[in-house]
Amino acid sequence: MPKLVAENLSGEEFQSMSTGVPLKRGGKSVGFSVEKETPTEPGKVSAWGEDIANELRLRLPLYASDWSISSQEEAKKIFAATLFAYFTSVLPAVIFGNQLSIDTEGHLSLPEVLMSTGGMGILYSIFAGQGLVIVGVTGPVVFFELTVWTFAKAIDAPFLQLNAWVNVWCGLMHVVVAVGGYTKLVQRVTAFSGQVFGFFISVAYLWVGGKNLVDLFPTDISDDDFDDTASAHKKGGTSVELASAFASVCLAALMYSCAIELHHAKQWRILNDPLRWLAANFGMVATIVACTGLSYAPIFHNPHMDLERLSVPDRSADGPVPSEPRGSQNWFLDLFGSDQEGHEMEGWMVAVAIFPAFMLLVLFFLDHNVSSIMAQESKFNLQKPPAFNYDFAVLGVLVFFCGVLGIPPGNGLIPQAPLHVRALARVEYEDGAGGKREVYAGVVEKRWSNLLQSLLCLLTVFAFPILKAIPQAVLSGTFLYMGASGFYGNGLFDRLSCMLMQAEKRPDFDFVKFVAWPQVSFYTMVQFSAVVTIFLVSFNFFMPEGSAPIAVLFPVVIAVLIPVRERWISKKFTPEELNYLDPPDGGDDDADGEEERPSVSTAEEGEEKSVELTNTESAVAGLGTKA
């Protein structure tokens, strides 16, 4: 679930990561320091093209080492990380592809999402400065494509062509932003905005999952459908629809319950560390497979019900082809063509596409850069410098070509990007205050795992005969799981929960202990009001049909939170209060979702424990062999 917070990075650390000299903290290398004696002011941009030139100067000499594998241990790490990254990328791609097919009436579907996730990933892993960042189609992109779909309907424009020009313009804007060195402005994003964004995404996932289940129920049902005068065919049809809908709800509930339980497997007291790691990180995969298999049991698969399943093209037997509404098997889109309804792309529509393109730029500026920051946090102790501006320019070029191909654009994935880096890390555990703490002793900084997992995502287009067996209800349950699991560790959710509790029963959070409760409530309601506003704008609630320009504004509404935090919130709260309500480290959990907590250990008292997850790598390798 996306968290828009640059966790554990100070402004000085962010700037130091852009230059390439190792930054020491406590005698240990934790990042990269600025070459100048005096750091530039946070958020201040450099001369035109200067940052990209510096990044290329530092990264190009290291490019050959990004591909060399020096030991068998590195190869094992790469193999394990490849499988892990593939499953954590392809399942959301399947889910989002299915949702796009529903939202756009099949104009964008699973083939386009897999082509985007796989194709962009391959090119990004090769040409980006930092090849560890996983890219692909995200949930916010799905919501944005829905607004473009509505926008196209409102102005009678062909959707695919209008969406293509949005991507073309947006890609060019990416390059301008990157060359200008403006990615540093992302430092202004704090936990205030990040918690609102993460909470909104969770609510949106819950809404989509629930709405898809409700839509399965017939809407034109009446008592006449079951009286003696109704035909047997009508009675049977209505009964099958109702039975199928109720069965889908049960299957979605099972999917949600099992996935959310496995999500917390790291907190179990049973099994060992590697098995709990497997259960937590591959639990959603296992649950989807199990629920799909269960859907063919007689209780779900019988003449009295007909479960809807994933819709995939039947034309893919000879290779990947676009979805049917395009009317062509050519991936290169005619940017000035027309749709099947006769709507033609006109010059003024090309100009109008600049407006939603800027909205998409704002969304990607926030989402991708924060994803990149989280994948390169100082806690990972990466030894090679990043290239934030150059990478954003590469992303812009890829978004441009997404427009030419008529596929949805992708950007850095949260939490997949930091989780991929963690999978490449040598993880040790040390005892600390509050329990066991993860320490990253080193990361295999190679591009192979990103390249190979992207290639596997692209090759998934040949697995449509298998994917079409997945029931829609299982995908709806997965949306519910992604929404609910995103609340864990979100500061806004924690404070909302505390507001519903009896005062003396509230957990021992710092904001409970050190901030006056009326101030906590006021800050929380400001954030919650922002979530409600973004949600209503994004889904066009209470707006007349065809009010697409309002929905397209949702990335800007999110961006407006930055000056709200800087200019208004800072005047309503003291610096001490904001230190607890809007903590500099983001206030959320680590990328892997594991909180520091008291641990149960059989080790003798006083014995230091350091565990490497080599058994986990072996288990993942075995899983890949079986698959």
PDB file of C-alpha atoms in Angstrom, residues 144-145 147-148 151 161-175 177 349-365 392 396 399-400 403 409 549 552-553 555-556:
ATOM      1  CA  PHE A 144      -6.607   8.520 -12.881  1.00  0.00           C
ATOM      2  CA  GLU A 145      -7.429   6.499 -16.006  1.00  0.00           C
ATOM      3  CA  THR A 147     -11.101  10.208 -14.725  1.00  0.00           C
ATOM      4  CA  VAL A 148      -9.580  10.430 -18.225  1.00  0.00           C
ATOM      5  CA  PHE A 151     -13.228  13.290 -19.385  1.00  0.00           C
ATOM      6  CA  GLN A 161      -6.111   8.758 -28.391  1.00  0.00           C
ATOM      7  CA  LEU A 162      -6.844  11.314 -25.672  1.00  0.00           C
ATOM      8  CA  ASN A 163      -5.157   9.139 -23.057  1.00  0.00           C
ATOM      9  CA  ALA A 164      -2.176   8.705 -25.383  1.00  0.00           C
ATOM     10  CA  TRP A 165      -1.710  12.449 -25.738  1.00  0.00           C
ATOM     11  CA  VAL A 166      -1.988  12.839 -21.953  1.00  0.00           C
ATOM     12  CA  ASN A 167       0.961  10.460 -21.633  1.00  0.00           C
ATOM     13  CA  VAL A 168       2.927  12.142 -24.429  1.00  0.00           C
ATOM     14  CA  TRP A 169       2.586  15.581 -22.858  1.00  0.00           C
ATOM     15  CA  CYS A 170       3.230  14.205 -19.375  1.00  0.00           C
ATOM     16  CA  GLY A 171       6.410  12.449 -20.534  1.00  0.00           C
ATOM     17  CA  LEU A 172       7.768  15.698 -21.966  1.00  0.00           C
ATOM     18  CA  MET A 173       6.936  17.489 -18.713  1.00  0.00           C
ATOM     19  CA  HIS A 174       8.863  14.830 -16.776  1.00  0.00           C
ATOM     20  CA  VAL A 175      11.989  15.586 -18.792  1.00  0.00           C
ATOM     21  CA  VAL A 177      11.208  18.825 -14.440  1.00  0.00           C
ATOM     22  CA  MET A 349      -8.352  17.932 -27.999  1.00  0.00           C
ATOM     23  CA  VAL A 350      -4.591  17.487 -28.250  1.00  0.00           C
ATOM     24  CA  ALA A 351      -4.161  20.888 -26.598  1.00  0.00           C
ATOM     25  CA  VAL A 352      -6.767  20.142 -23.926  1.00  0.00           C
ATOM     26  CA  ALA A 353      -4.839  16.963 -23.023  1.00  0.00           C
ATOM     27  CA  ILE A 354      -2.128  19.190 -21.519  1.00  0.00           C
ATOM     28  CA  PHE A 355      -4.386  19.844 -18.523  1.00  0.00           C
ATOM     29  CA  PRO A 356      -4.823  16.213 -17.341  1.00  0.00           C
ATOM     30  CA  ALA A 357      -1.172  15.605 -18.328  1.00  0.00           C
ATOM     31  CA  PHE A 358      -0.097  18.147 -15.720  1.00  0.00           C
ATOM     32  CA  MET A 359      -2.309  16.412 -13.153  1.00  0.00           C
ATOM     33  CA  LEU A 360      -0.573  13.115 -13.943  1.00  0.00           C
ATOM     34  CA  LEU A 361       2.816  14.830 -13.641  1.00  0.00           C
ATOM     35  CA  VAL A 362       1.921  15.990 -10.136  1.00  0.00           C
ATOM     36  CA  LEU A 363       0.833  12.476  -9.183  1.00  0.00           C
ATOM     37  CA  PHE A 364       3.996  10.854 -10.530  1.00  0.00           C
ATOM     38  CA  PHE A 365       6.231  13.565  -9.068  1.00  0.00           C
ATOM     39  CA  PHE A 392      12.768  10.930 -13.439  1.00  0.00           C
ATOM     40  CA  GLY A 396       9.356  10.579 -18.616  1.00  0.00           C
ATOM     41  CA  VAL A 399       5.694   7.510 -20.150  1.00  0.00           C
ATOM     42  CA  PHE A 400       6.015   9.170 -23.574  1.00  0.00           C
ATOM     43  CA  GLY A 403       1.359   7.137 -25.019  1.00  0.00           C
ATOM     44  CA  PRO A 409       1.808   4.571 -17.700  1.00  0.00           C
ATOM     45  CA  PRO A 549     -12.563  18.026 -15.093  1.00  0.00           C
ATOM     46  CA  VAL A 552      -8.967  14.981 -12.931  1.00  0.00           C
ATOM     47  CA  LEU A 553      -8.012  17.479 -10.220  1.00  0.00           C
ATOM     48  CA  PRO A 555      -3.589  14.845  -7.803  1.00  0.00           C
ATOM     49  CA  VAL A 556      -3.545  18.624  -7.385  1.00  0.00           C
TER      50      VAL A 556
END
